[in-house]
Amino acid sequence: MNDMLAPVVLTCAALLVAPAAAPTAPSVRLPPVNAKADYQLGGSYRPPHGVRVVTRDRTESPASSAYSICYVNAFQTQPGQLRWWKRHHPGLLLRRHGTLVHDPGWPGEVLLDTSTPTRRHRIGGVVGGWISGCQRSGFQAVEPDNLDSFTRSHRLLSRSDNLALARLLVARAHHVGLAIAQKNLAGLSRSARISIGFDFAVAEECSEYSECGSYRRAYGRQVIEIEYSDNGRASFTRACRQHGARWSIIYRDRDLRRPSSSQYVYDAC
């Protein structure tokens, strides 16, 4: 495992969702490369021995003993939060013929409408507030999920819509001193990644779907890979063999349960 990378200073573009007073972002610290990691979105617990990078939901406290990444559901509603969105921001929920557009793979998650600059600005205000909250809680980075929501939008949203919102979120994260991850959406080129400003990638199942090469070309070794146990161990084993010395690779149960559950699964290369 390599040591923590030195801080790097990143310059912000004009901020639409953060105060405009500071033109330059504070230093951001990137995750240690190829460090043992854990993915704790189903609830926090004491990290396994040797873990140096931990991802937790924004409603949880960061892991005091590890580099901590804050998860936010940035392009869809979080399960259990749909009522809040309906009450406070009903115009930001994506609708098709008047009906809310749900993620078919995750019950309770409704896509956010990134189709116009005004809506993106408003979504950025909400999610940007969460990102600032991550920084106040003590996280070092943020992981905005569902960048690929446009692929489930019945063509109501486009890739460029979501990448435009991503630029706003990157600006907010850097403004408050957090590194920020690209979550999924294999195929983003290195030049696009640099243009948007993502610092590292969190790639779910890139070995299962033969997408890891895309992340390697865009991010080098700054990748955290998660493979899931409901696919069996083959993809995880292959990932460890092929690039286990390159970046962090985690093997988890799909629902990311706590160790107290009989269905909890965790392994790392």
mmCIF file with all atom_site columns, C-alpha atoms in Angstrom, residues 33-133:
data_model
loop_
_atom_site.group_PDB
_atom_site.id
_atom_site.type_symbol
_atom_site.label_atom_id
_atom_site.label_alt_id
_atom_site.label_comp_id
_atom_site.label_asym_id
_atom_site.label_entity_id
_atom_site.label_seq_id
_atom_site.pdbx_PDB_ins_code
_atom_site.Cartn_x
_atom_site.Cartn_y
_atom_site.Cartn_z
_atom_site.occupancy
_atom_site.B_iso_or_equiv
_atom_site.pdbx_formal_charge
_atom_site.auth_seq_id
_atom_site.auth_comp_id
_atom_site.auth_asym_id
_atom_site.auth_atom_id
_atom_site.pdbx_PDB_model_num
ATOM 1   C CA . VAL A 1 33  ? -3.524  4.809  -3.742  1.00 0.00 ? 33  VAL A CA 1
ATOM 2   C CA . ASN A 1 34  ? -4.147  1.063  -3.470  1.00 0.00 ? 34  ASN A CA 1
ATOM 3   C CA . ALA A 1 35  ? -5.087  1.349  0.204   1.00 0.00 ? 35  ALA A CA 1
ATOM 4   C CA . LYS A 1 36  ? -7.310  -1.239 1.868   1.00 0.00 ? 36  LYS A CA 1
ATOM 5   C CA . ALA A 1 37  ? -10.813 0.239  1.765   1.00 0.00 ? 37  ALA A CA 1
ATOM 6   C CA . ASP A 1 38  ? -14.343 -0.404 3.009   1.00 0.00 ? 38  ASP A CA 1
ATOM 7   C CA . TYR A 1 39  ? -17.764 0.634  1.696   1.00 0.00 ? 39  TYR A CA 1
ATOM 8   C CA . GLN A 1 40  ? -20.194 1.206  4.578   1.00 0.00 ? 40  GLN A CA 1
ATOM 9   C CA . LEU A 1 41  ? -23.346 2.663  3.046   1.00 0.00 ? 41  LEU A CA 1
ATOM 10  C CA . GLY A 1 42  ? -25.628 0.232  4.874   1.00 0.00 ? 42  GLY A CA 1
ATOM 11  C CA . GLY A 1 43  ? -24.593 1.696  8.216   1.00 0.00 ? 43  GLY A CA 1
ATOM 12  C CA . SER A 1 44  ? -21.318 2.532  9.908   1.00 0.00 ? 44  SER A CA 1
ATOM 13  C CA . TYR A 1 45  ? -19.229 0.125  11.964  1.00 0.00 ? 45  TYR A CA 1
ATOM 14  C CA . ARG A 1 46  ? -15.637 -0.226 13.100  1.00 0.00 ? 46  ARG A CA 1
ATOM 15  C CA . PRO A 1 47  ? -13.550 -0.723 9.936   1.00 0.00 ? 47  PRO A CA 1
ATOM 16  C CA . PRO A 1 48  ? -11.818 -4.080 9.489   1.00 0.00 ? 48  PRO A CA 1
ATOM 17  C CA . HIS A 1 49  ? -8.161  -4.279 10.456  1.00 0.00 ? 49  HIS A CA 1
ATOM 18  C CA . GLY A 1 50  ? -5.851  -2.406 8.115   1.00 0.00 ? 50  GLY A CA 1
ATOM 19  C CA . VAL A 1 51  ? -8.570  -0.349 6.376   1.00 0.00 ? 51  VAL A CA 1
ATOM 20  C CA . ARG A 1 52  ? -7.338  3.136  5.468   1.00 0.00 ? 52  ARG A CA 1
ATOM 21  C CA . VAL A 1 53  ? -10.223 4.426  3.304   1.00 0.00 ? 53  VAL A CA 1
ATOM 22  C CA . VAL A 1 54  ? -13.891 4.319  4.352   1.00 0.00 ? 54  VAL A CA 1
ATOM 23  C CA . THR A 1 55  ? -16.994 5.513  2.506   1.00 0.00 ? 55  THR A CA 1
ATOM 24  C CA . ARG A 1 56  ? -20.069 6.379  4.600   1.00 0.00 ? 56  ARG A CA 1
ATOM 25  C CA . ASP A 1 57  ? -23.367 8.115  3.985   1.00 0.00 ? 57  ASP A CA 1
ATOM 26  C CA . ARG A 1 58  ? -23.506 11.855 4.563   1.00 0.00 ? 58  ARG A CA 1
ATOM 27  C CA . THR A 1 59  ? -25.810 11.279 7.557   1.00 0.00 ? 59  THR A CA 1
ATOM 28  C CA . GLU A 1 60  ? -23.071 9.284  9.329   1.00 0.00 ? 60  GLU A CA 1
ATOM 29  C CA . SER A 1 61  ? -19.894 10.468 11.024  1.00 0.00 ? 61  SER A CA 1
ATOM 30  C CA . PRO A 1 62  ? -16.593 9.924  9.199   1.00 0.00 ? 62  PRO A CA 1
ATOM 31  C CA . ALA A 1 63  ? -14.261 7.147  10.304  1.00 0.00 ? 63  ALA A CA 1
ATOM 32  C CA . SER A 1 64  ? -11.757 8.777  12.629  1.00 0.00 ? 64  SER A CA 1
ATOM 33  C CA . SER A 1 65  ? -8.994  6.299  11.791  1.00 0.00 ? 65  SER A CA 1
ATOM 34  C CA . ALA A 1 66  ? -9.213  6.461  7.981   1.00 0.00 ? 66  ALA A CA 1
ATOM 35  C CA . TYR A 1 67  ? -9.463  8.722  4.968   1.00 0.00 ? 67  TYR A CA 1
ATOM 36  C CA . SER A 1 68  ? -13.226 9.261  4.839   1.00 0.00 ? 68  SER A CA 1
ATOM 37  C CA . ILE A 1 69  ? -15.386 9.679  1.730   1.00 0.00 ? 69  ILE A CA 1
ATOM 38  C CA . CYS A 1 70  ? -18.896 11.131 2.063   1.00 0.00 ? 70  CYS A CA 1
ATOM 39  C CA . TYR A 1 71  ? -21.634 9.538  -0.058  1.00 0.00 ? 71  TYR A CA 1
ATOM 40  C CA . VAL A 1 72  ? -24.398 11.756 -1.456  1.00 0.00 ? 72  VAL A CA 1
ATOM 41  C CA . ASN A 1 73  ? -27.117 10.658 -3.864  1.00 0.00 ? 73  ASN A CA 1
ATOM 42  C CA . ALA A 1 74  ? -26.712 13.616 -6.197  1.00 0.00 ? 74  ALA A CA 1
ATOM 43  C CA . PHE A 1 75  ? -28.714 12.716 -9.311  1.00 0.00 ? 75  PHE A CA 1
ATOM 44  C CA . GLN A 1 76  ? -31.580 10.720 -7.752  1.00 0.00 ? 76  GLN A CA 1
ATOM 45  C CA . THR A 1 77  ? -33.538 10.805 -4.511  1.00 0.00 ? 77  THR A CA 1
ATOM 46  C CA . GLN A 1 78  ? -32.318 8.677  -1.636  1.00 0.00 ? 78  GLN A CA 1
ATOM 47  C CA . PRO A 1 79  ? -34.747 5.936  -0.498  1.00 0.00 ? 79  PRO A CA 1
ATOM 48  C CA . GLY A 1 80  ? -36.984 7.395  2.186   1.00 0.00 ? 80  GLY A CA 1
ATOM 49  C CA . GLN A 1 81  ? -36.416 10.992 1.037   1.00 0.00 ? 81  GLN A CA 1
ATOM 50  C CA . LEU A 1 82  ? -38.942 11.220 -1.803  1.00 0.00 ? 82  LEU A CA 1
ATOM 51  C CA . ARG A 1 83  ? -41.552 12.843 0.407   1.00 0.00 ? 83  ARG A CA 1
ATOM 52  C CA . TRP A 1 84  ? -39.053 15.586 1.332   1.00 0.00 ? 84  TRP A CA 1
ATOM 53  C CA . TRP A 1 85  ? -38.315 16.279 -2.326  1.00 0.00 ? 85  TRP A CA 1
ATOM 54  C CA . LYS A 1 86  ? -42.023 16.377 -3.174  1.00 0.00 ? 86  LYS A CA 1
ATOM 55  C CA . ARG A 1 87  ? -42.657 18.847 -0.393  1.00 0.00 ? 87  ARG A CA 1
ATOM 56  C CA . HIS A 1 88  ? -39.705 21.163 -0.921  1.00 0.00 ? 88  HIS A CA 1
ATOM 57  C CA . HIS A 1 89  ? -38.618 20.748 -4.568  1.00 0.00 ? 89  HIS A CA 1
ATOM 58  C CA . PRO A 1 90  ? -41.360 19.014 -6.587  1.00 0.00 ? 90  PRO A CA 1
ATOM 59  C CA . GLY A 1 91  ? -40.220 20.755 -9.782  1.00 0.00 ? 91  GLY A CA 1
ATOM 60  C CA . LEU A 1 92  ? -36.810 19.073 -9.584  1.00 0.00 ? 92  LEU A CA 1
ATOM 61  C CA . LEU A 1 93  ? -38.220 15.546 -9.878  1.00 0.00 ? 93  LEU A CA 1
ATOM 62  C CA . LEU A 1 94  ? -38.153 14.066 -13.373 1.00 0.00 ? 94  LEU A CA 1
ATOM 63  C CA . ARG A 1 95  ? -41.561 13.232 -14.842 1.00 0.00 ? 95  ARG A CA 1
ATOM 64  C CA . ARG A 1 96  ? -42.617 11.411 -17.987 1.00 0.00 ? 96  ARG A CA 1
ATOM 65  C CA . HIS A 1 97  ? -46.172 12.140 -19.110 1.00 0.00 ? 97  HIS A CA 1
ATOM 66  C CA . GLY A 1 98  ? -46.812 13.438 -15.604 1.00 0.00 ? 98  GLY A CA 1
ATOM 67  C CA . THR A 1 99  ? -45.497 10.325 -13.858 1.00 0.00 ? 99  THR A CA 1
ATOM 68  C CA . LEU A 1 100 ? -42.337 10.305 -11.757 1.00 0.00 ? 100 LEU A CA 1
ATOM 69  C CA . VAL A 1 101 ? -39.415 8.467  -13.356 1.00 0.00 ? 101 VAL A CA 1
ATOM 70  C CA . HIS A 1 102 ? -38.041 5.839  -10.973 1.00 0.00 ? 102 HIS A CA 1
ATOM 71  C CA . ASP A 1 103 ? -34.762 3.979  -11.127 1.00 0.00 ? 103 ASP A CA 1
ATOM 72  C CA . PRO A 1 104 ? -35.956 0.450  -11.995 1.00 0.00 ? 104 PRO A CA 1
ATOM 73  C CA . GLY A 1 105 ? -33.113 -1.120 -10.053 1.00 0.00 ? 105 GLY A CA 1
ATOM 74  C CA . TRP A 1 106 ? -33.618 0.749  -6.791  1.00 0.00 ? 106 TRP A CA 1
ATOM 75  C CA . PRO A 1 107 ? -37.168 1.102  -5.443  1.00 0.00 ? 107 PRO A CA 1
ATOM 76  C CA . GLY A 1 108 ? -37.870 4.509  -3.957  1.00 0.00 ? 108 GLY A CA 1
ATOM 77  C CA . GLU A 1 109 ? -35.267 6.371  -6.005  1.00 0.00 ? 109 GLU A CA 1
ATOM 78  C CA . VAL A 1 110 ? -36.654 8.976  -8.405  1.00 0.00 ? 110 VAL A CA 1
ATOM 79  C CA . LEU A 1 111 ? -34.432 10.700 -10.970 1.00 0.00 ? 111 LEU A CA 1
ATOM 80  C CA . LEU A 1 112 ? -33.744 14.411 -10.533 1.00 0.00 ? 112 LEU A CA 1
ATOM 81  C CA . ASP A 1 113 ? -34.412 16.636 -13.540 1.00 0.00 ? 113 ASP A CA 1
ATOM 82  C CA . THR A 1 114 ? -31.071 17.968 -14.788 1.00 0.00 ? 114 THR A CA 1
ATOM 83  C CA . SER A 1 115 ? -32.450 19.054 -18.169 1.00 0.00 ? 115 SER A CA 1
ATOM 84  C CA . THR A 1 116 ? -32.173 22.845 -17.810 1.00 0.00 ? 116 THR A CA 1
ATOM 85  C CA . PRO A 1 117 ? -29.593 25.253 -16.354 1.00 0.00 ? 117 PRO A CA 1
ATOM 86  C CA . THR A 1 118 ? -32.159 26.562 -13.867 1.00 0.00 ? 118 THR A CA 1
ATOM 87  C CA . ARG A 1 119 ? -32.974 23.099 -12.554 1.00 0.00 ? 119 ARG A CA 1
ATOM 88  C CA . ARG A 1 120 ? -29.308 22.156 -12.404 1.00 0.00 ? 120 ARG A CA 1
ATOM 89  C CA . HIS A 1 121 ? -28.566 25.318 -10.429 1.00 0.00 ? 121 HIS A CA 1
ATOM 90  C CA . ARG A 1 122 ? -31.336 24.479 -7.948  1.00 0.00 ? 122 ARG A CA 1
ATOM 91  C CA . ILE A 1 123 ? -30.256 20.844 -7.592  1.00 0.00 ? 123 ILE A CA 1
ATOM 92  C CA . GLY A 1 124 ? -26.698 22.069 -7.150  1.00 0.00 ? 124 GLY A CA 1
ATOM 93  C CA . GLY A 1 125 ? -27.856 24.320 -4.344  1.00 0.00 ? 125 GLY A CA 1
ATOM 94  C CA . VAL A 1 126 ? -29.424 21.409 -2.479  1.00 0.00 ? 126 VAL A CA 1
ATOM 95  C CA . VAL A 1 127 ? -26.643 18.892 -3.065  1.00 0.00 ? 127 VAL A CA 1
ATOM 96  C CA . GLY A 1 128 ? -24.008 21.573 -2.618  1.00 0.00 ? 128 GLY A CA 1
ATOM 97  C CA . GLY A 1 129 ? -25.361 22.192 0.869   1.00 0.00 ? 129 GLY A CA 1
ATOM 98  C CA . TRP A 1 130 ? -24.915 18.503 1.623   1.00 0.00 ? 130 TRP A CA 1
ATOM 99  C CA . ILE A 1 131 ? -21.347 18.631 0.307   1.00 0.00 ? 131 ILE A CA 1
ATOM 100 C CA . SER A 1 132 ? -20.566 21.536 2.623   1.00 0.00 ? 132 SER A CA 1
ATOM 101 C CA . GLY A 1 133 ? -22.089 19.504 5.436   1.00 0.00 ? 133 GLY A CA 1
#
